[in-house]
Amino acid sequence: MLKGKLKLPDRAKRAFPDRLGSLVAGFEDKEEENRGSDLVFESGEELETIQPNGYGSGGECENDEDDEDYDEKVDRESDLRVRPKPEREGSGSVSVLAAIAADDKRSDLEYELSQPEINLEKLQRIASSGLPDGGGLRATAWKLLLGYLPPSRDLWEKELIENRLKYAKLKEELLVSPSQLTRKKVGALSYCDHPADGVVAGPLKRHEISEEDHPLSLGKASVWHQYFQHTEIAEQIDRDLQRTHPDLKFFSGDSSFSRKHRESMRSILLLFAKLNPVIRYVQGMNEVLAPIYYVFSTDTNEQNAANAEADSFSCFVRLLSDSVDHFCEQLDNSAVGILSTLSRLSELLKANDEELWRHLEFTTKVKPQYYAFRWITLLLTQEFNFQCIMRIWDSLLSSPYGVQDMLLKICCAMLLCLKSRLLSGDFVANLKLLQNYPDINIEHLLQVARDLSSDPSTYRLSLTL
C-alpha cells in the first residue's frame, strides 16, 4: 500500500537509504519538473550545552538580541545540565578515571571524524558506548550513522549543498500557500506584459484565474482543495509541538527563540505529511523529530546549525524508513506492522526469561500492546529524560543490525531490569509501572540490552539486579 508513496530500503543489516531522493515520494518527479528527570553521573561533570550562532533553515541569528532572547539562551544552557552527585568516600578516583575515559573517547572520535575516509564500523563501536556532548561531534556522528553523510569527507560539502537545495525547493513548492503562488504567477505575467519604459497605455488588464486556482473550487486537482486538506494536519502538528518537551525552553515557551524552533519542526513534519499521503502525520512524530533537530541545531559549526532544518528533515525521513510501517494503520496486522513487532518483543522476552514472560502474558495479562506500543513507535522518547534519550539513540543509531533490532533489545532489557517488581505486581500495578518507567542507570540498561542476542535460541545473559 505504500508503493509509490515512500520507498523503503531492504531490511538488512543497515536499513538506511543512501539518498534523500530515494526516500521521499514524488521527489524525483519534482526534481525533473524543476529541470524543466535529571540524570546523575558518577564523575560529577556538567554537560556542556552548545550555543549555536544560527538556527532554522538558513537564516542567521540577529546580533542585537533583546533581553528575552538572551534569557532563553541562558536557560537553554541549563536545560540539559546534569546535577552533580554529592561526593562519596572514594568517589574522587572514580571521577578522575571517568574524566580520563571521556577524554580518550572524545579524542578517538575526533580522530576518526578527521580521516579522509570514515571507518563506519569503528564509528559504530565508539557511538555504541555513548557520544560526548558538545563540539558538534554527536551531530556529525549521527549524520554518518544515518547515511546522510557519505564515509568520504571529500563528498560531504557536495552532498550537503545538494540536499539542502532539494529541501528548499520542496518547501517552496509544497509549503507556500496557493495565494502566494498565484501572486507570483500574476507578477511574472504582469512583468512580461509591461512595456520596457514602464508606461502603460490605457486601462490595466485583469488577469483571469483558472478554475483550479480559485479558492472555492471543489475539484480534487485544485491547489486550494489540496491546501485545505492539510489544514487539519497542520493544526494537529501545532498542538503536538506545544507539548514537545515542555520542560525544555529550547522547545517550549512563547519567546522568539522557541517559536523559531517550533516553526522549523512544523515545516519538517508538514512537508513529510504532504509527501507521504498514505502515512501523512501521526501524533508522536514530533517526539521522534525532537532529538534530531536539537542535536543539529546545537552544532557548533555555524553553517550546519543554520541548516539544521534541512538536515533534520533528511535524517528524520531516513530514521522513519526503518519503522515507517508502524505508523501505517493499514499494515498493523501485516508481517511488517506494529503488531508483528510487538509479537517479536514478546518472543524475545520468552526466550530470555520465560518466568517473567508467563507472568506478564498469562498471570497478570499485561500484553505488550498496553505499554510497548509507545516504546517502539516513539523510539523510547517518552520514557526517559532528554539527556538519556540522546544516550539511548547513540546505541540505536550505531547498531550494525539496524535501529529496530537494538530497540527491541532495549525494550526487553527494560522488562528484565524490573523483573522482581513485575513478578510481585498485579495487572494494575504492572501496567502503571511500565507506562511510567522509573529512573534507572542507563548504562546498565544498555549493557543488559547488548548482552541479549537477536536470535532467541542463542540467548545468553548474566544479569545482576
Short mmCIF file of C-alpha atoms in Angstrom, two decimals:
data_model
loop_
_atom_site.label_atom_id
_atom_site.label_comp_id
_atom_site.label_asym_id
_atom_site.label_seq_id
_atom_site.Cartn_x
_atom_site.Cartn_y
_atom_site.Cartn_z
CA MET A 1 0.00 0.00 0.00
CA LEU A 2 2.98 2.22 0.47
CA LYS A 3 4.23 1.52 -3.02
CA GLY A 4 4.89 4.76 -4.80
CA LYS A 5 4.48 6.73 -1.60
CA LEU A 6 7.60 6.03 0.40
CA LYS A 7 10.44 3.93 -0.96
CA LEU A 8 11.90 1.78 1.77
CA PRO A 9 15.30 0.11 1.80
CA ASP A 10 15.84 -3.63 2.15
CA ARG A 11 15.63 -4.75 5.74
CA ALA A 12 19.16 -5.98 6.01
CA LYS A 13 21.86 -5.04 8.48
CA ARG A 14 21.78 -1.33 7.84
CA ALA A 15 18.34 -0.15 6.98
CA PHE A 16 19.09 3.37 5.92
CA PRO A 17 18.75 4.63 2.34
CA ASP A 18 21.67 6.50 0.91
CA ARG A 19 19.83 9.29 -0.85
CA LEU A 20 17.14 11.78 0.09
CA GLY A 21 15.72 11.43 -3.42
CA SER A 22 15.01 7.74 -2.90
CA LEU A 23 13.13 8.38 0.33
CA VAL A 24 10.54 10.99 -0.42
CA ALA A 25 7.52 10.21 -2.54
CA GLY A 26 7.50 12.21 -5.76
CA PHE A 27 10.92 13.70 -5.10
CA GLU A 28 12.40 12.55 -8.41
CA ASP A 29 9.37 13.87 -10.24
CA LYS A 30 9.69 17.22 -8.54
CA GLU A 31 13.32 17.43 -9.50
CA GLU A 32 12.51 16.63 -13.12
CA GLU A 33 9.87 19.36 -13.14
CA ASN A 34 12.34 21.84 -11.79
CA ARG A 35 14.71 20.95 -14.59
CA GLY A 36 12.06 21.64 -16.61
CA SER A 37 14.02 13.73 35.47
CA ASP A 38 17.81 14.81 35.93
CA LEU A 39 20.48 12.32 35.16
CA VAL A 40 23.28 11.72 37.66
CA PHE A 41 26.80 10.83 36.65
CA GLU A 42 29.43 9.43 38.97
CA SER A 43 32.01 11.83 37.60
CA GLY A 44 30.01 14.84 38.78
CA GLU A 45 30.70 16.62 35.48
CA GLU A 46 28.19 19.00 33.98
CA LEU A 47 27.08 18.64 30.43
CA GLU A 48 28.13 21.35 28.08
CA THR A 49 25.27 22.75 26.05
CA ILE A 50 26.47 24.47 22.89
CA GLN A 51 25.17 27.83 21.82
CA PRO A 52 24.95 27.88 18.05
CA ASN A 53 25.12 31.08 16.08
CA GLY A 54 22.32 30.18 13.72
CA TYR A 55 19.11 28.19 13.60
CA GLY A 56 16.36 27.21 11.27
CA SER A 57 16.62 26.67 7.57
CA GLY A 58 19.37 29.04 6.68
CA GLY A 59 18.67 32.35 8.38
CA GLU A 60 21.24 33.99 10.61
CA CYS A 61 20.68 34.92 14.22
CA GLU A 62 20.29 38.58 14.92
CA ASN A 63 23.22 40.25 16.57
CA ASP A 64 21.08 42.64 18.59
CA GLU A 65 19.24 40.30 20.90
CA ASP A 66 16.62 41.53 23.31
CA ASP A 67 16.63 40.52 26.95
CA GLU A 68 14.12 37.77 26.34
CA ASP A 69 16.27 36.05 23.70
CA TYR A 70 19.31 36.32 25.92
CA ASP A 71 17.46 34.81 28.86
CA GLU A 72 16.23 31.98 26.68
CA LYS A 73 19.75 31.15 25.58
CA VAL A 74 20.92 31.15 29.17
CA ASP A 75 18.00 28.90 30.06
CA ARG A 76 18.91 26.56 27.22
CA GLU A 77 22.35 26.18 28.70
CA SER A 78 20.75 24.81 31.86
CA ASP A 79 18.07 22.74 30.10
CA LEU A 80 20.24 19.65 29.90
CA ARG A 81 22.70 20.42 32.64
CA VAL A 82 23.40 17.47 34.91
CA ARG A 83 23.27 18.00 38.62
CA PRO A 84 26.47 16.67 40.16
CA LYS A 85 26.08 13.80 42.55
CA PRO A 86 27.26 14.50 46.10
CA GLU A 87 30.80 13.33 46.66
CA ARG A 88 31.08 10.00 48.40
CA GLU A 89 34.06 8.41 50.05
CA GLY A 90 36.39 7.03 47.38
CA SER A 91 34.48 8.73 44.56
CA GLY A 92 37.40 11.03 43.68
CA SER A 93 39.37 8.31 41.94
CA VAL A 94 36.25 7.20 40.08
CA SER A 95 35.71 10.76 38.85
CA VAL A 96 39.29 11.03 37.63
CA LEU A 97 39.10 7.72 35.81
CA ALA A 98 35.77 8.66 34.26
CA ALA A 99 37.19 12.00 33.09
CA ILE A 100 40.21 10.29 31.54
CA ALA A 101 37.98 7.76 29.80
CA ALA A 102 35.74 10.56 28.46
CA ASP A 103 38.76 12.46 27.12
CA ASP A 104 40.09 9.32 25.44
CA LYS A 105 36.72 8.67 23.81
CA ARG A 106 36.48 12.25 22.56
CA SER A 107 40.00 12.06 21.15
CA ASP A 108 39.24 8.77 19.41
CA LEU A 109 36.05 10.18 17.92
CA GLU A 110 37.70 13.43 16.77
CA TYR A 111 40.48 11.46 15.16
CA GLU A 112 38.07 9.13 13.37
CA LEU A 113 35.93 12.00 12.09
CA SER A 114 39.03 13.78 10.77
CA GLN A 115 40.02 10.89 8.50
CA PRO A 116 39.60 11.26 4.71
CA GLU A 117 37.57 8.03 4.72
CA ILE A 118 35.44 7.35 7.80
CA ASN A 119 35.53 3.80 9.13
CA LEU A 120 31.84 3.28 9.87
CA GLU A 121 32.40 0.08 11.85
CA LYS A 122 34.79 1.87 14.16
CA LEU A 123 32.40 4.81 14.45
CA GLN A 124 29.61 2.42 15.39
CA ARG A 125 31.76 0.91 18.13
CA ILE A 126 32.59 4.34 19.55
CA ALA A 127 29.00 5.57 19.36
CA SER A 128 27.56 2.43 20.95
CA SER A 129 29.28 3.34 24.22
CA GLY A 130 27.93 6.91 24.10
CA LEU A 131 28.97 10.00 22.18
CA PRO A 132 30.41 13.03 24.01
CA ASP A 133 28.30 16.14 24.40
CA GLY A 134 29.37 19.43 22.88
CA GLY A 135 31.58 20.32 19.98
CA GLY A 136 29.16 19.13 17.33
CA LEU A 137 30.58 15.58 17.47
CA ARG A 138 27.21 13.93 18.05
CA ALA A 139 25.65 15.85 15.15
CA THR A 140 28.33 14.74 12.71
CA ALA A 141 28.32 11.17 14.00
CA TRP A 142 24.53 10.85 13.74
CA LYS A 143 24.58 12.13 10.16
CA LEU A 144 27.16 9.49 9.29
CA LEU A 145 25.36 6.69 11.12
CA LEU A 146 22.11 7.57 9.36
CA GLY A 147 23.82 7.59 5.98
CA TYR A 148 23.12 11.26 5.40
CA LEU A 149 26.85 11.96 5.10
CA PRO A 150 28.93 9.56 3.00
CA PRO A 151 32.08 7.98 4.50
CA SER A 152 34.30 10.05 2.19
CA ARG A 153 34.88 13.52 3.65
CA ASP A 154 35.60 14.91 0.19
CA LEU A 155 31.92 14.38 -0.71
CA TRP A 156 30.43 15.99 2.39
CA GLU A 157 30.17 19.54 1.07
CA LYS A 158 28.64 18.43 -2.24
CA GLU A 159 26.06 16.19 -0.54
CA LEU A 160 25.08 18.83 1.99
CA ILE A 161 24.64 21.54 -0.65
CA GLU A 162 22.56 19.27 -2.89
CA ASN A 163 20.26 18.02 -0.11
CA ARG A 164 19.77 21.47 1.38
CA LEU A 165 18.84 22.87 -2.03
CA LYS A 166 16.40 20.00 -2.58
CA TYR A 167 14.75 20.73 0.73
CA ALA A 168 14.47 24.43 -0.06
CA LYS A 169 12.78 23.62 -3.39
CA LEU A 170 10.35 21.22 -1.74
CA LYS A 171 9.39 23.88 0.79
CA GLU A 172 8.88 26.45 -1.92
CA GLU A 173 6.63 24.13 -3.91
CA LEU A 174 4.64 22.44 -1.16
CA LEU A 175 4.54 24.78 1.83
CA VAL A 176 3.74 28.05 0.06
CA SER A 177 0.04 28.94 0.10
CA PRO A 178 -1.84 28.98 -3.24
CA SER A 179 -2.44 32.73 -2.92
CA GLN A 180 1.32 33.30 -2.79
CA LEU A 181 1.81 31.08 -5.82
CA THR A 182 -0.92 32.97 -7.69
CA ARG A 183 0.67 36.32 -6.87
CA LYS A 184 3.98 35.02 -8.19
CA LYS A 185 2.35 33.88 -11.42
CA VAL A 186 0.45 37.13 -11.88
CA GLY A 187 3.55 39.13 -11.02
CA ALA A 188 5.57 37.27 -13.61
CA LEU A 189 2.89 37.75 -16.26
CA SER A 190 2.47 41.41 -15.41
CA TYR A 191 6.18 41.98 -15.71
CA CYS A 192 6.22 40.35 -19.14
CA ASP A 193 3.21 42.40 -20.32
CA HIS A 194 4.61 45.74 -19.25
CA PRO A 195 6.49 47.77 -21.86
CA ALA A 196 10.19 48.41 -21.33
CA ASP A 197 9.66 52.06 -20.40
CA GLY A 198 7.14 51.12 -17.71
CA VAL A 199 4.39 53.31 -19.23
CA VAL A 200 1.06 51.53 -19.70
CA ALA A 201 -1.30 52.96 -22.29
CA GLY A 202 -4.99 52.50 -21.45
CA PRO A 203 -6.66 50.59 -18.63
CA LEU A 204 -4.83 47.80 -16.82
CA LYS A 205 -5.70 44.29 -17.92
CA ARG A 206 -7.41 41.99 -15.46
CA HIS A 207 -5.80 38.56 -15.24
CA GLU A 208 -8.19 35.64 -15.29
CA ILE A 209 -7.87 32.98 -12.58
CA SER A 210 -8.32 29.40 -13.71
CA GLU A 211 -10.87 27.16 -12.01
CA GLU A 212 -8.09 25.12 -10.43
CA ASP A 213 -6.58 28.27 -8.89
CA HIS A 214 -9.90 29.51 -7.46
CA PRO A 215 -10.23 29.24 -3.64
CA LEU A 216 -13.83 27.96 -3.93
CA SER A 217 -13.00 25.23 -6.40
CA LEU A 218 -14.08 21.75 -5.29
CA GLY A 219 -12.02 19.91 -7.87
CA LYS A 220 -9.53 17.41 -6.49
CA ALA A 221 -6.86 18.88 -8.76
CA SER A 222 -7.40 22.33 -7.27
CA VAL A 223 -4.38 23.61 -5.38
CA TRP A 224 -6.73 25.23 -2.87
CA HIS A 225 -8.57 21.95 -2.27
CA GLN A 226 -5.28 20.24 -1.53
CA TYR A 227 -4.19 23.15 0.66
CA PHE A 228 -7.32 22.99 2.82
CA GLN A 229 -6.94 19.22 3.17
CA HIS A 230 -3.71 19.75 5.09
CA THR A 231 -5.07 22.48 7.36
CA GLU A 232 -6.28 19.95 9.91
CA ILE A 233 -2.90 18.18 9.87
CA ALA A 234 -1.11 21.49 10.39
CA GLU A 235 -3.32 22.26 13.39
CA GLN A 236 -2.57 18.85 14.92
CA ILE A 237 1.16 19.39 14.42
CA ASP A 238 0.93 22.80 16.10
CA ARG A 239 -0.85 21.28 19.11
CA ASP A 240 1.71 18.50 19.43
CA LEU A 241 4.67 20.86 19.13
CA GLN A 242 3.32 22.92 22.01
CA ARG A 243 3.56 19.77 24.14
CA THR A 244 7.03 18.71 22.97
CA HIS A 245 9.37 18.55 25.97
CA PRO A 246 7.65 21.33 27.91
CA ASP A 247 10.44 21.16 30.50
CA LEU A 248 12.99 22.37 27.93
CA LYS A 249 12.87 26.02 26.95
CA PHE A 250 14.55 25.13 23.68
CA PHE A 251 11.16 23.77 22.56
CA SER A 252 8.61 25.39 24.88
CA GLY A 253 7.54 28.91 25.75
CA ASP A 254 6.41 31.96 23.83
CA SER A 255 9.80 33.51 23.18
CA SER A 256 11.02 34.13 19.64
CA PHE A 257 13.77 31.65 20.46
CA SER A 258 11.45 28.67 21.00
CA ARG A 259 8.88 29.77 18.39
CA LYS A 260 11.59 29.69 15.76
CA HIS A 261 12.41 26.08 16.59
CA ARG A 262 8.77 25.03 16.58
CA GLU A 263 8.25 26.70 13.21
CA SER A 264 11.16 24.76 11.72
CA MET A 265 9.87 21.49 13.15
CA ARG A 266 6.38 22.31 11.87
CA SER A 267 7.72 22.73 8.34
CA ILE A 268 9.54 19.39 8.52
CA LEU A 269 6.51 17.46 9.77
CA LEU A 270 4.04 19.14 7.40
CA LEU A 271 6.32 18.56 4.43
CA PHE A 272 6.68 14.89 5.36
CA ALA A 273 2.88 14.59 5.59
CA LYS A 274 2.36 16.13 2.15
CA LEU A 275 4.97 13.94 0.52
CA ASN A 276 3.54 10.79 2.08
CA PRO A 277 -0.27 10.97 1.75
CA VAL A 278 -0.78 7.35 2.89
CA ILE A 279 1.02 7.87 6.20
CA ARG A 280 0.70 11.63 6.48
CA TYR A 281 1.35 12.87 10.02
CA VAL A 282 0.84 10.62 13.02
CA GLN A 283 0.74 12.00 16.53
CA GLY A 284 4.08 11.39 18.18
CA MET A 285 6.27 12.01 15.14
CA ASN A 286 7.14 15.34 16.76
CA GLU A 287 8.79 13.42 19.59
CA VAL A 288 10.90 11.40 17.15
CA LEU A 289 12.00 14.57 15.37
CA ALA A 290 12.90 16.49 18.54
CA PRO A 291 16.26 14.79 19.38
CA ILE A 292 17.49 15.08 15.79
CA TYR A 293 16.56 18.72 15.48
CA TYR A 294 18.04 19.62 18.87
CA VAL A 295 21.37 17.91 18.17
CA PHE A 296 21.71 19.51 14.74
CA SER A 297 20.63 22.96 15.96
CA THR A 298 23.24 22.95 18.70
CA ASP A 299 26.09 22.05 16.35
CA THR A 300 29.00 24.44 16.96
CA ASN A 301 29.56 24.69 13.22
CA GLU A 302 27.62 27.86 12.32
CA GLN A 303 26.73 26.76 8.81
CA ASN A 304 25.48 23.37 9.99
CA ALA A 305 23.43 24.96 12.78
CA ALA A 306 21.92 27.42 10.29
CA ASN A 307 20.84 24.48 8.10
CA ALA A 308 19.55 22.33 10.95
CA GLU A 309 16.04 22.27 9.50
CA ALA A 310 17.06 20.88 6.12
CA ASP A 311 19.46 18.34 7.64
CA SER A 312 16.89 17.28 10.23
CA PHE A 313 14.28 16.64 7.55
CA SER A 314 16.58 14.34 5.61
CA CYS A 315 17.67 12.40 8.70
CA PHE A 316 14.12 12.25 10.08
CA VAL A 317 12.96 10.58 6.87
CA ARG A 318 15.89 8.18 6.95
CA LEU A 319 15.19 7.24 10.55
CA LEU A 320 11.50 6.64 9.88
CA SER A 321 12.33 4.47 6.87
CA ASP A 322 13.28 1.74 9.34
CA SER A 323 9.99 1.93 11.24
CA VAL A 324 7.52 3.74 9.00
CA ASP A 325 5.29 0.67 8.76
CA HIS A 326 4.47 1.10 12.45
CA PHE A 327 2.76 4.39 11.62
CA CYS A 328 0.61 2.91 8.84
CA GLU A 329 -2.66 1.62 10.31
CA GLN A 330 -3.43 -0.43 7.21
CA LEU A 331 -0.31 -2.51 7.89
CA ASP A 332 -0.93 -3.13 11.61
CA ASN A 333 -1.75 -6.80 11.07
CA SER A 334 0.85 -7.43 8.39
CA ALA A 335 4.26 -9.05 8.83
CA VAL A 336 5.88 -5.61 8.95
CA GLY A 337 3.26 -3.87 11.09
CA ILE A 338 3.40 -2.84 14.73
CA LEU A 339 1.56 -5.95 15.98
CA SER A 340 4.20 -8.18 14.40
CA THR A 341 6.95 -6.15 16.08
CA LEU A 342 5.19 -6.40 19.46
CA SER A 343 5.00 -10.16 18.93
CA ARG A 344 8.75 -10.25 18.30
CA LEU A 345 9.31 -8.44 21.59
CA SER A 346 7.15 -11.00 23.38
CA GLU A 347 9.10 -13.86 21.83
CA LEU A 348 12.40 -12.24 22.78
CA LEU A 349 11.27 -11.92 26.38
CA LYS A 350 10.05 -15.53 26.40
CA ALA A 351 13.43 -16.77 25.22
CA ASN A 352 15.26 -14.62 27.74
CA ASP A 353 13.09 -15.13 30.81
CA GLU A 354 10.13 -17.46 30.44
CA GLU A 355 9.07 -16.95 34.04
CA LEU A 356 8.64 -13.21 33.58
CA TRP A 357 7.06 -13.66 30.16
CA ARG A 358 4.49 -16.13 31.54
CA HIS A 359 3.68 -13.88 34.49
CA LEU A 360 3.01 -10.88 32.24
CA GLU A 361 1.28 -12.80 29.46
CA PHE A 362 -0.96 -15.14 31.44
CA THR A 363 -0.98 -14.33 35.16
CA THR A 364 -1.44 -10.55 35.04
CA LYS A 365 -2.37 -10.39 31.33
CA VAL A 366 -0.29 -7.27 30.74
CA LYS A 367 0.11 -7.52 26.98
CA PRO A 368 2.90 -5.65 25.10
CA GLN A 369 0.21 -3.64 23.30
CA TYR A 370 -0.58 -1.90 26.59
CA TYR A 371 2.90 -0.49 27.21
CA ALA A 372 5.38 -1.25 24.40
CA PHE A 373 3.36 0.30 21.57
CA ARG A 374 4.54 3.72 22.67
CA TRP A 375 8.05 2.47 23.44
CA ILE A 376 8.53 1.16 19.92
CA THR A 377 6.71 3.71 17.75
CA LEU A 378 8.27 6.71 19.52
CA LEU A 379 11.73 5.14 19.94
CA LEU A 380 11.59 5.48 23.74
CA THR A 381 11.38 9.27 23.59
CA GLN A 382 8.56 9.35 26.17
CA GLU A 383 10.11 7.02 28.73
CA PHE A 384 13.29 8.89 29.76
CA ASN A 385 14.58 12.41 30.18
CA PHE A 386 16.05 14.17 27.17
CA GLN A 387 19.69 13.56 28.03
CA CYS A 388 19.05 9.83 28.47
CA ILE A 389 17.17 9.76 25.17
CA MET A 390 20.22 11.04 23.30
CA ARG A 391 22.41 8.45 25.01
CA ILE A 392 19.97 5.67 24.07
CA TRP A 393 19.84 6.93 20.50
CA ASP A 394 23.63 6.73 20.27
CA SER A 395 23.19 2.98 20.74
CA LEU A 396 20.15 2.74 18.47
CA LEU A 397 21.78 4.50 15.53
CA SER A 398 25.09 2.69 15.91
CA SER A 399 23.61 -0.80 15.87
CA PRO A 400 25.10 -2.73 12.92
CA TYR A 401 21.84 -4.68 12.64
CA GLY A 402 19.57 -1.66 12.43
CA VAL A 403 17.57 0.51 14.80
CA GLN A 404 14.70 -1.94 15.27
CA ASP A 405 16.96 -4.79 16.37
CA MET A 406 18.58 -2.73 19.12
CA LEU A 407 15.26 -1.11 20.05
CA LEU A 408 13.65 -4.48 20.80
CA LYS A 409 16.68 -5.49 22.88
CA ILE A 410 16.41 -2.32 24.96
CA CYS A 411 12.66 -2.83 25.42
CA CYS A 412 13.30 -6.38 26.56
CA ALA A 413 16.05 -5.19 28.89
CA MET A 414 13.62 -2.66 30.38
CA LEU A 415 11.39 -5.56 31.40
CA LEU A 416 14.25 -7.69 32.72
CA CYS A 417 15.56 -4.85 34.87
CA LEU A 418 12.17 -4.64 36.61
CA LYS A 419 11.71 -8.39 36.97
CA SER A 420 11.36 -8.55 40.75
CA ARG A 421 8.82 -5.72 40.86
CA LEU A 422 6.84 -7.12 37.94
CA LEU A 423 6.67 -10.63 39.43
CA SER A 424 5.23 -9.21 42.65
CA GLY A 425 2.73 -6.95 40.91
CA ASP A 426 -0.80 -7.44 39.62
CA PHE A 427 -2.35 -6.08 36.41
CA VAL A 428 -2.89 -2.55 37.70
CA ALA A 429 0.50 -2.23 39.42
CA ASN A 430 2.46 -3.63 36.48
CA LEU A 431 0.63 -1.56 33.90
CA LYS A 432 1.22 1.61 35.91
CA LEU A 433 4.88 0.70 36.36
CA LEU A 434 5.52 0.04 32.66
CA GLN A 435 3.58 3.06 31.46
CA ASN A 436 5.58 5.26 33.83
CA TYR A 437 9.02 3.69 33.65
CA PRO A 438 11.11 4.53 36.73
CA ASP A 439 14.56 6.09 36.82
CA ILE A 440 17.31 3.64 36.00
CA ASN A 441 21.03 3.54 35.36
CA ILE A 442 21.03 3.94 31.58
CA GLU A 443 24.46 2.40 31.09
CA HIS A 444 23.39 -0.70 32.99
CA LEU A 445 20.18 -0.91 30.93
CA LEU A 446 22.10 -0.67 27.66
CA GLN A 447 24.61 -3.26 28.81
CA VAL A 448 21.79 -5.68 29.55
CA ALA A 449 20.39 -4.98 26.08
CA ARG A 450 23.77 -5.57 24.42
CA ASP A 451 24.07 -8.91 26.18
CA LEU A 452 20.89 -10.12 24.53
CA SER A 453 21.03 -12.00 21.26
CA SER A 454 18.80 -11.22 18.28
CA ASP A 455 18.32 -14.95 17.85
CA PRO A 456 16.45 -16.22 20.94
CA SER A 457 17.96 -19.71 20.51
CA THR A 458 21.44 -18.30 21.10
CA TYR A 459 20.48 -16.10 24.04
CA ARG A 460 22.94 -15.93 26.91
CA LEU A 461 22.65 -13.45 29.74
CA SER A 462 24.29 -12.96 33.08
CA LEU A 463 22.13 -10.39 34.83
CA THR A 464 22.83 -8.92 38.23
CA LEU A 465 19.94 -6.91 39.61
#
